[in-house]
Every structure is written in C-alpha cells, then in structure tokens.
Coordinates of C-alpha atoms and ligand atoms in Angstrom, one line a residue:
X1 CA -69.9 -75.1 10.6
X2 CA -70.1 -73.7 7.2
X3 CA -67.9 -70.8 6.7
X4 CA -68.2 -67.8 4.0
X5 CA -65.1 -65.8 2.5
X6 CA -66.0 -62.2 2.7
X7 CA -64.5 -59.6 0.3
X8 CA -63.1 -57.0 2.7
X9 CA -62.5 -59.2 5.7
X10 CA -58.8 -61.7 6.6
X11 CA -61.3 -63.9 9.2
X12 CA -64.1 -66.4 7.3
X13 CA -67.2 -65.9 9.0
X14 CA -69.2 -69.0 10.4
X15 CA -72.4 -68.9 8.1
X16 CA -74.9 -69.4 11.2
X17 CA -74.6 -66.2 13.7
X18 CA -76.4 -65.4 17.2
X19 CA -77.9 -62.0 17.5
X20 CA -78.3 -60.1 20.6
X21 CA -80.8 -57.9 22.2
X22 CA -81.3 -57.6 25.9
X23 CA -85.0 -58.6 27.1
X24 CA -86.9 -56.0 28.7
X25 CA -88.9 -58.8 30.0
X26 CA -90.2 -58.5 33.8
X27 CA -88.8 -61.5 36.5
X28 CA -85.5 -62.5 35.0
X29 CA -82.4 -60.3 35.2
X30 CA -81.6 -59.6 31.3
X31 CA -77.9 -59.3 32.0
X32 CA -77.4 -62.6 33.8
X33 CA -80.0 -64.2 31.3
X34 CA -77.8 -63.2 28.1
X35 CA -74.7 -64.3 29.7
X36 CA -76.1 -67.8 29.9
X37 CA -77.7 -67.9 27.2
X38 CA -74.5 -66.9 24.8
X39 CA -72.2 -69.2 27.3
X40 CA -74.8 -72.1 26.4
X41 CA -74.0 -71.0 22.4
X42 CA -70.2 -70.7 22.8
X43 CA -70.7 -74.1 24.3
X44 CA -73.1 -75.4 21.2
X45 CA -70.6 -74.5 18.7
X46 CA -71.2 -70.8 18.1
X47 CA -68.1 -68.3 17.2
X48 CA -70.5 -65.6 15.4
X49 CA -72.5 -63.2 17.4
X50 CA -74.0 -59.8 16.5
X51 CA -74.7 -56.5 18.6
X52 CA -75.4 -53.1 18.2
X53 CA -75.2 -50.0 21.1
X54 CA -79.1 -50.1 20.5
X55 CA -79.5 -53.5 21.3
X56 CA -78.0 -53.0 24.9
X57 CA -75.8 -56.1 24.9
X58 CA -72.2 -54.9 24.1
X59 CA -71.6 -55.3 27.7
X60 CA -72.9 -58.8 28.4
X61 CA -71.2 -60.0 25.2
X62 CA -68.0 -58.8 26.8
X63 CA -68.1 -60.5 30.4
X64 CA -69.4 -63.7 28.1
X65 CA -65.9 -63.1 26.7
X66 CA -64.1 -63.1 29.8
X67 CA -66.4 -66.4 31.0
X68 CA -65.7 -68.1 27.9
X69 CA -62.1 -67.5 28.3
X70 CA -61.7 -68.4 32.0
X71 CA -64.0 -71.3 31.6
X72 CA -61.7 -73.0 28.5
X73 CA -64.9 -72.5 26.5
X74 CA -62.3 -70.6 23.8
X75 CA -58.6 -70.8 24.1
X76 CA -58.5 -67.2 22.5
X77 CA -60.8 -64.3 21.5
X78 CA -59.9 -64.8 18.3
X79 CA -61.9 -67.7 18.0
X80 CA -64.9 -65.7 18.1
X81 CA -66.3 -63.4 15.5
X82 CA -68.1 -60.1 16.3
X83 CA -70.3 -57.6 14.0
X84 CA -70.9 -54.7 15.4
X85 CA -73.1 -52.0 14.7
X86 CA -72.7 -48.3 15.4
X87 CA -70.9 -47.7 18.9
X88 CA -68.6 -50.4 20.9
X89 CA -68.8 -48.4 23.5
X90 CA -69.0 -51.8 26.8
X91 CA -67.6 -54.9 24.5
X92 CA -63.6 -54.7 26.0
X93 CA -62.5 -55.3 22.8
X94 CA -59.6 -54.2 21.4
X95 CA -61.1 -54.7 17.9
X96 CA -64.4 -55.7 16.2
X97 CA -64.3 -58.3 13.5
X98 CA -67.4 -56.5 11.3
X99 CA -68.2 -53.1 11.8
X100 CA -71.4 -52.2 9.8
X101 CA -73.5 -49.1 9.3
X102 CA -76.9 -49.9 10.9
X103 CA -79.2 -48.4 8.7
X104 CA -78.6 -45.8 6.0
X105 CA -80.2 -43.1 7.7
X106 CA -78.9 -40.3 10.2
X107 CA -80.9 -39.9 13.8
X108 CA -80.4 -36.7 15.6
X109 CA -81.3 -37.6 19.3
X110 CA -80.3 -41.2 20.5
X111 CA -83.3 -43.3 19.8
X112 CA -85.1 -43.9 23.1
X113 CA -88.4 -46.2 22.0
X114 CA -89.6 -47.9 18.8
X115 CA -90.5 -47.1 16.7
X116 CA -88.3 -44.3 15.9
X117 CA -90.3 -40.9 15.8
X118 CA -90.0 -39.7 12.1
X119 CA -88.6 -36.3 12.9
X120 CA -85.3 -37.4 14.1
X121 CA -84.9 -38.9 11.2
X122 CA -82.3 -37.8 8.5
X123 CA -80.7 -38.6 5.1
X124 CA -77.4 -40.5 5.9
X125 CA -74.0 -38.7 4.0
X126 CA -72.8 -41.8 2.3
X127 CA -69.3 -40.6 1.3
X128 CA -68.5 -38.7 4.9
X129 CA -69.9 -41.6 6.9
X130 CA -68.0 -44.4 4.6
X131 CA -64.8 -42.8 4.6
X132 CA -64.7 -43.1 8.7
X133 CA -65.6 -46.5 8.1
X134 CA -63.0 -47.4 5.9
X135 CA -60.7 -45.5 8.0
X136 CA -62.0 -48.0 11.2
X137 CA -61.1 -50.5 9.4
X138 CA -57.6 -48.9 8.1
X139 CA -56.5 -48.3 11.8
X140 CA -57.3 -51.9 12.5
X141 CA -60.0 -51.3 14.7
X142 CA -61.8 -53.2 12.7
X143 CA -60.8 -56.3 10.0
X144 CA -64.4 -55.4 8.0
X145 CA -66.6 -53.0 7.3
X146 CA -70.6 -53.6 5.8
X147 CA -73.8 -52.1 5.8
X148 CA -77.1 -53.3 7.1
X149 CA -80.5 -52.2 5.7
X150 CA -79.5 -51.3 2.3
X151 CA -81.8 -51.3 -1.0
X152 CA -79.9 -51.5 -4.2
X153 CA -80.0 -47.7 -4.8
X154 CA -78.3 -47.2 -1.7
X155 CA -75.8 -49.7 -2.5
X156 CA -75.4 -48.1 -6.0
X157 CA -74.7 -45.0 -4.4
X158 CA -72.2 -46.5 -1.8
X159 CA -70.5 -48.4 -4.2
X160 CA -70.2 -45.4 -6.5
X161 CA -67.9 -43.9 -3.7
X162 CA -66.2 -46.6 -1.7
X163 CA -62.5 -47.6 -1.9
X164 CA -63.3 -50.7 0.0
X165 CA -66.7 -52.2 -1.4
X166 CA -68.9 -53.4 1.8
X167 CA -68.2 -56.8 2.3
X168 CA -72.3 -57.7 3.6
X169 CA -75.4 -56.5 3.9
X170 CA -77.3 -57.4 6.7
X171 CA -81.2 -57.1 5.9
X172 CA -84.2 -59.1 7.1
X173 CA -84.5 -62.2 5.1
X174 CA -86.8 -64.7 5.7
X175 CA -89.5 -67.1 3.6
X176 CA -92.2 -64.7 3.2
X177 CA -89.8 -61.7 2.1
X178 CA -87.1 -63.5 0.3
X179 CA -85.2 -60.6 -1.3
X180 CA -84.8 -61.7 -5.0
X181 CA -83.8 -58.6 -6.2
X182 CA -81.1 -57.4 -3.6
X183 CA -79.6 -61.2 -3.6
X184 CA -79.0 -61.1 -7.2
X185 CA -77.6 -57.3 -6.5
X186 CA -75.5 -58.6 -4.0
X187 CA -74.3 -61.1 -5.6
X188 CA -73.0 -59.8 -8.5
X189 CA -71.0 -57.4 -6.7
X190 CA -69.6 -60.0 -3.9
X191 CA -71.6 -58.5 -0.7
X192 CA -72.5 -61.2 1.1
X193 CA -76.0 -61.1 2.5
X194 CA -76.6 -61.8 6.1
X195 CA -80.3 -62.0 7.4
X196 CA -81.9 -61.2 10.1
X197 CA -85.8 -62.0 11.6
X198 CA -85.4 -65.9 10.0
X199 CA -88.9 -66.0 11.3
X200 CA -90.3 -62.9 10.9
X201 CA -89.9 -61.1 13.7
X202 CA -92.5 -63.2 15.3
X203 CA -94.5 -61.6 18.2
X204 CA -92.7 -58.6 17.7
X205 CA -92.9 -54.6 17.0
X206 CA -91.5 -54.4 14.2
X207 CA -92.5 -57.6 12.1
X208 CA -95.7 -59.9 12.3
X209 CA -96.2 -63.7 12.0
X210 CA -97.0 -64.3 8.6
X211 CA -93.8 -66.7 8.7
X212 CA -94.7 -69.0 11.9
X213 CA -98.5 -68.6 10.9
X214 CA -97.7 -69.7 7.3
X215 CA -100.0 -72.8 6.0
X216 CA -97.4 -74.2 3.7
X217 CA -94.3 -73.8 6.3
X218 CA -96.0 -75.7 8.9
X219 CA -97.3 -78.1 6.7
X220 CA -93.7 -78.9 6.0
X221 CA -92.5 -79.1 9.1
X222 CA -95.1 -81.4 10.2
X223 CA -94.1 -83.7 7.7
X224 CA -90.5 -83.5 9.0
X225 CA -91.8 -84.1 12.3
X226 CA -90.5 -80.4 13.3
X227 CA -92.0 -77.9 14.7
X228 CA -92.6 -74.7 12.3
X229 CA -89.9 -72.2 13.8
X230 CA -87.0 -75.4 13.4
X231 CA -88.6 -76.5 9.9
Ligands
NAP1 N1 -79.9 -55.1 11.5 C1 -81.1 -54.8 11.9 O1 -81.6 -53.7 11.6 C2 -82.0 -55.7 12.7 C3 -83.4 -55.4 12.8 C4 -84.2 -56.4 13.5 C5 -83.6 -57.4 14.1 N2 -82.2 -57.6 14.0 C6 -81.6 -58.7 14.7 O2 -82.2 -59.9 14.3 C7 -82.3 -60.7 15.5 C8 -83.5 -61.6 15.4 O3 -84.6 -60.7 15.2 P1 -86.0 -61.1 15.5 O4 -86.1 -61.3 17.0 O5 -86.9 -60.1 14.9 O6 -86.1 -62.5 14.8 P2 -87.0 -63.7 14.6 O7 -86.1 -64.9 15.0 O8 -87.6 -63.7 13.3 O9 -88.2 -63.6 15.7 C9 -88.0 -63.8 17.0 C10 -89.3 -64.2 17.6 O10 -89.5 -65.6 17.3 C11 -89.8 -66.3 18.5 N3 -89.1 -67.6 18.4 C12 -87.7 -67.8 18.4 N4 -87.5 -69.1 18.4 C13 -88.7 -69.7 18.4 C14 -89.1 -71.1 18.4 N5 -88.1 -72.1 18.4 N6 -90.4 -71.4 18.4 C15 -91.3 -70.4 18.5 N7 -91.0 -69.1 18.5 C16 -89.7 -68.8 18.4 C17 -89.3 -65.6 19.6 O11 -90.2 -65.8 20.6 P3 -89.8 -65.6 22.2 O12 -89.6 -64.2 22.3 O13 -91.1 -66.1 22.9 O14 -88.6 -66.5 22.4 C18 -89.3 -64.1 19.1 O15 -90.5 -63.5 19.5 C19 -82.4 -59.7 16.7 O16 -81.9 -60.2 17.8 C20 -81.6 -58.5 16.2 O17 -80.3 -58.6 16.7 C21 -81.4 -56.8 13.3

C-alpha cells in the first residue's frame, strides 16, 4: 500500500486507514462486531486504524491487538499504525503512533449525544493545549502529533506558536466538499491532509447524501461497472 512521509512522525503512514466507531445498532453485540470486523482488515492488508475516546472503540482496537498478535496476523505491534484522538484511556498501548487534537474547540462536560449542545462549547487555548502535545510526543508517548478539524486561520494561529508544526490535518474530505483551499494551505506548509466521511457521511447525523446520491458519481461508477460507494 501506498505510504506517505509525514513531517513530525519516524513511522510512514499507509495512505488508506480504517476508522472506528462502535455501532449503537440494536441485535449485534458492537464489541464482538468491531473485533471481527478490524481482524477481517488486519487480515485484508490494513496497518492504519483511527479512534477517538468518543468513538468508544479504544478498547476493541486493543483486544484486536492482542487477536492479531496471537493469531500471527502481525508478528509485532509495530506493524500497525494508530491515530488517536483525545484520551487513550482502553487501547493497552504503551504508545500511540498519531496523537491529534480532535477539533479546535474546548467542551466542558464530556459530550454525551450529538450533536453537541452549544453551551459546552468553548474556544480551544492553542498555545497551552499544543505545548502538552508536543510534550506527548517529547516523552515518547507519542511518535506524532496533528490536528483534526482545522480551517487555515486556526492553522495560522497554531503554526504561529508550535515548535513542532502538525504533521496532518484530518478534516472531512470527500467529492462534493473537496477542500481547495485548505489543501493548497496544507500543502505549502507540509501537513498532510487525511479525510474523513469519503462518502459523505451517508445516512448519517452529521452529514447527508449528496455524495452517494450524486448524478455524475453514479453515472461513473456505472460505467465502471461499480457500484457508487466503490466508484
Ligand atoms: N475527525 C473527525 O472529527 C471525524 C468526524 C466524523 C467522522 N470521522 C471518522 O470518519 C469515519 C467515517 O465517517 P462516516 O461514517 O461519516 O463516513 P462515510 O464513509 O462517508 O459514511 C459512512 C456511511 O456510508 C455507508 N456506506 C459505507 N460503505 C458503503 C457501501 N459500500 N455502500 C453503501 N453505503 C456504504 C455506511 O452505511 P452503513 O452504516 O449502512 O454501513 C455509513 O452510513 C468515522 O468512522 C469516524 O471515525 C471523523
């Protein structure tokens, strides 16, 4: 699999990552269904997975660890690479391979539905909450540190403080918002941009369908003899 050099990171990252959230759907039990589902993608080929404390699979992500071990899936955990956003509080890791700040903003209670009520909502400090990051990554608990969520004015302003420039940017990135503007950004000043909701967040609270609904995009796919989600 392709692999991309990051700025602030020893360990390439494998272009094509898994994300993780755990299913809230009713019938199947969400832990055992994650654990087979990222056994089945260590299997496939994939070393790059993403979690966050929100996204309640730190701890499934772990034992998939273990599994993958024990099962000669991976000779190492090394092999695999893990971004992480705010706490690692379930992953049994001794370190994180991409620690990033998930969204430049400050809650004060822990977010318990979405979306997030606008009075616990608060402006981020930058500097204070960059510095621990740099110092995560400075004690080795982490070999990156990167943002996700950031416009170019919040970049600006992170840049104008960092000693250790964010090596990505994790923001949603798909055909129908393509992100000229922060790509160009980016890429001038070597963050590497990592997307998420490649379709849109179909069927989804947050996002809508415009992508898998899209005329053109289907059109295409059809062509390819593809449906429109793997076109
Ligand atoms: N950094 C951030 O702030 C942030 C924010 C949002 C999301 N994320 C991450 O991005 C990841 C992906 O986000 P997302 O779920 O919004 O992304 P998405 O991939 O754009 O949308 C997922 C939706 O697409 C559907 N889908 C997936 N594969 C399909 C296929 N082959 N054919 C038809 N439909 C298909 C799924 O349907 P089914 O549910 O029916 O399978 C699901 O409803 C999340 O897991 C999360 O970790 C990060």
């Amino acid at each position: 699999m392709q692999q991309v050099i990051l700025n602030n990171c020893d360990k390439a990252m494998p272009a094509i990552g898994m994300e993780t959230v755990l299913s809230s759907r009713p019938g199947a039990d969400p832990l055992e269904t994650m654990k087979s589902a990222l056994l089945e993608a260590i299997k496939a080929g994939y070393r790059h997975f993403d979690t966050a404390f929100i996204y309640q699979s730190e701890k499934p992500l772990g034992e998939s660890i273990v599994e993958a071990l024990h099962l000669g899936l991976i000779k190492s955990r090394d092999e695999l690479l893990y971004y992480e956003k705010n706490l690692h509080l379930e992953l049994q890791l001794e370190y994180v391979d991409m620690y990033l700040i998930h969204h430049p903003l400050r809650v004060s209670e822990t977010i318990q539905k979405l979306p997030v009520p606008k009075e616990i909502i608060h402006a981020l400090d930058i500097k204070g909450v960059w510095e621990g990051m740099e110092e995560c990554k400075n004690l080795g608990l982490t070999k990156g540190i990167g943002v996700s969520n950031f416009s170019c004015k919040k970049l600006e302003e992170l840049l104008s403080v960092a000693k250790i420039p964010p090596a990505v940017n994790q923001v949603e990135m798909n055909p129908i918002w393509q992100q000229k503007e922060l790509r160009e950004f980016c890429n001038a000043k070597g963050i590497h941009i990592t997307a998420y909701s490649p379709l849109g967040a179909y069927n989804t609270i947050w996002g809508d369908n415009r992508v898998m609904e899209c005329d053109v995009l289907t059109q295409i796919a059809k062509s390819k003899g593809k449906t429109t989600a793997q076109g």
